């Protein structure tokens, strides 16, 4: 059976975040272009990311849900990382 490695929901969520949280994108990535470049790099590694997501989270949907949750608390996540 072939794995479903479709990451379209993941990428759509990143694009939605960019539109809905433009101020945070600028705050943490400095420019929208830098955020877009990050997405571009992720797309280059899409198949491997999908396999890693399935391995770590059980499915791409669960991985995407976790990413959306983390982006929803981006400021808190970054502050926590800075304290480490």
PDB file of C-alpha atoms in Angstrom:
ATOM      1  CA  UNK A   1       0.000   0.000   0.000  1.00  0.00           C
ATOM      2  CA  UNK A   2       1.362   3.413  -0.975  1.00  0.00           C
ATOM      3  CA  UNK A   3       1.638   6.047   1.748  1.00  0.00           C
ATOM      4  CA  UNK A   4      -0.451   9.184   1.401  1.00  0.00           C
ATOM      5  CA  UNK A   5       2.152  11.942   1.664  1.00  0.00           C
ATOM      6  CA  UNK A   6      -0.194  14.826   0.841  1.00  0.00           C
ATOM      7  CA  UNK A   7       0.910  17.899   2.779  1.00  0.00           C
ATOM      8  CA  UNK A   8      -1.498  20.329   1.093  1.00  0.00           C
ATOM      9  CA  UNK A   9      -3.454  21.017   4.319  1.00  0.00           C
ATOM     10  CA  UNK A  10      -0.177  21.745   6.126  1.00  0.00           C
ATOM     11  CA  UNK A  11       0.916  24.255   3.483  1.00  0.00           C
ATOM     12  CA  UNK A  12      -2.543  25.815   3.329  1.00  0.00           C
ATOM     13  CA  UNK A  13      -2.373  26.328   7.112  1.00  0.00           C
ATOM     14  CA  UNK A  14       0.985  28.099   6.789  1.00  0.00           C
ATOM     15  CA  UNK A  15      -0.408  30.352   4.064  1.00  0.00           C
ATOM     16  CA  UNK A  16      -3.490  31.100   6.191  1.00  0.00           C
ATOM     17  CA  UNK A  17      -1.256  31.920   9.162  1.00  0.00           C
ATOM     18  CA  UNK A  18       0.704  34.350   6.991  1.00  0.00           C
ATOM     19  CA  UNK A  19      -2.495  36.140   5.992  1.00  0.00           C
ATOM     20  CA  UNK A  20      -4.186  36.098   9.405  1.00  0.00           C
ATOM     21  CA  UNK A  21      -1.111  36.865  11.542  1.00  0.00           C
ATOM     22  CA  UNK A  22       0.929  39.152   9.335  1.00  0.00           C
ATOM     23  CA  UNK A  23       2.289  41.102  12.326  1.00  0.00           C
ATOM     24  CA  UNK A  24       3.698  37.926  13.891  1.00  0.00           C
ATOM     25  CA  UNK A  25       5.225  36.855  10.582  1.00  0.00           C
ATOM     26  CA  UNK A  26       7.048  40.182  10.397  1.00  0.00           C
ATOM     27  CA  UNK A  27       8.013  40.063  14.089  1.00  0.00           C
ATOM     28  CA  UNK A  28       9.595  36.600  13.938  1.00  0.00           C
ATOM     29  CA  UNK A  29      10.682  36.257  10.294  1.00  0.00           C
ATOM     30  CA  UNK A  30      11.374  39.987   9.696  1.00  0.00           C
ATOM     31  CA  UNK A  31       9.840  39.905   6.201  1.00  0.00           C
ATOM     32  CA  UNK A  32       7.034  38.101   4.427  1.00  0.00           C
ATOM     33  CA  UNK A  33       9.600  36.997   1.869  1.00  0.00           C
ATOM     34  CA  UNK A  34      11.606  35.200   4.572  1.00  0.00           C
ATOM     35  CA  UNK A  35       8.462  33.359   5.654  1.00  0.00           C
ATOM     36  CA  UNK A  36       7.746  32.464   2.019  1.00  0.00           C
ATOM     37  CA  UNK A  37      11.314  31.210   1.633  1.00  0.00           C
ATOM     38  CA  UNK A  38      10.849  28.984   4.679  1.00  0.00           C
ATOM     39  CA  UNK A  39       7.728  27.513   3.096  1.00  0.00           C
ATOM     40  CA  UNK A  40       9.632  27.025  -0.157  1.00  0.00           C
ATOM     41  CA  UNK A  41      12.344  25.099   1.684  1.00  0.00           C
ATOM     42  CA  UNK A  42       9.694  22.965   3.391  1.00  0.00           C
ATOM     43  CA  UNK A  43       8.154  22.185  -0.003  1.00  0.00           C
ATOM     44  CA  UNK A  44      11.526  20.935  -1.232  1.00  0.00           C
ATOM     45  CA  UNK A  45      11.529  18.466   1.684  1.00  0.00           C
ATOM     46  CA  UNK A  46       7.809  17.688   1.525  1.00  0.00           C
ATOM     47  CA  UNK A  47       8.036  13.906   1.140  1.00  0.00           C
ATOM     48  CA  UNK A  48      10.547  13.526   3.955  1.00  0.00           C
ATOM     49  CA  UNK A  49       8.551  15.887   6.172  1.00  0.00           C
ATOM     50  CA  UNK A  50       5.434  13.826   5.461  1.00  0.00           C
ATOM     51  CA  UNK A  51       7.191  10.589   6.405  1.00  0.00           C
ATOM     52  CA  UNK A  52       8.578  12.191   9.585  1.00  0.00           C
ATOM     53  CA  UNK A  53       5.143  13.574  10.457  1.00  0.00           C
ATOM     54  CA  UNK A  54       3.567  10.140  10.114  1.00  0.00           C
ATOM     55  CA  UNK A  55       6.361   8.541  12.123  1.00  0.00           C
ATOM     56  CA  UNK A  56       6.162  11.109  14.935  1.00  0.00           C
ATOM     57  CA  UNK A  57       2.452  11.948  15.029  1.00  0.00           C
ATOM     58  CA  UNK A  58       0.758   8.977  13.381  1.00  0.00           C
ATOM     59  CA  UNK A  59      -0.618  11.038  10.502  1.00  0.00           C
ATOM     60  CA  UNK A  60      -0.043  14.220   8.557  1.00  0.00           C
ATOM     61  CA  UNK A  61      -3.373  15.559   9.831  1.00  0.00           C
ATOM     62  CA  UNK A  62      -2.281  15.158  13.467  1.00  0.00           C
ATOM     63  CA  UNK A  63       1.035  16.822  12.627  1.00  0.00           C
ATOM     64  CA  UNK A  64      -0.769  19.689  10.911  1.00  0.00           C
ATOM     65  CA  UNK A  65      -3.126  20.087  13.883  1.00  0.00           C
ATOM     66  CA  UNK A  66      -0.130  20.317  16.234  1.00  0.00           C
ATOM     67  CA  UNK A  67       1.559  22.885  13.978  1.00  0.00           C
ATOM     68  CA  UNK A  68      -1.628  24.971  13.867  1.00  0.00           C
ATOM     69  CA  UNK A  69      -1.874  24.788  17.661  1.00  0.00           C
ATOM     70  CA  UNK A  70       1.747  25.886  18.039  1.00  0.00           C
ATOM     71  CA  UNK A  71       1.339  28.747  15.584  1.00  0.00           C
ATOM     72  CA  UNK A  72      -1.710  29.843  17.569  1.00  0.00           C
ATOM     73  CA  UNK A  73       0.605  30.275  20.550  1.00  0.00           C
ATOM     74  CA  UNK A  74       3.684  31.397  18.645  1.00  0.00           C
ATOM     75  CA  UNK A  75       4.658  34.184  21.021  1.00  0.00           C
ATOM     76  CA  UNK A  76       4.502  31.856  24.025  1.00  0.00           C
ATOM     77  CA  UNK A  77       6.429  29.126  22.183  1.00  0.00           C
ATOM     78  CA  UNK A  78       9.186  31.544  21.136  1.00  0.00           C
ATOM     79  CA  UNK A  79       9.429  33.002  24.647  1.00  0.00           C
ATOM     80  CA  UNK A  80       9.718  29.506  26.094  1.00  0.00           C
ATOM     81  CA  UNK A  81      12.465  28.628  23.625  1.00  0.00           C
ATOM     82  CA  UNK A  82      14.307  31.829  24.511  1.00  0.00           C
ATOM     83  CA  UNK A  83      14.298  30.838  28.190  1.00  0.00           C
ATOM     84  CA  UNK A  84      16.039  27.537  27.413  1.00  0.00           C
TER      85      UNK A  84
END
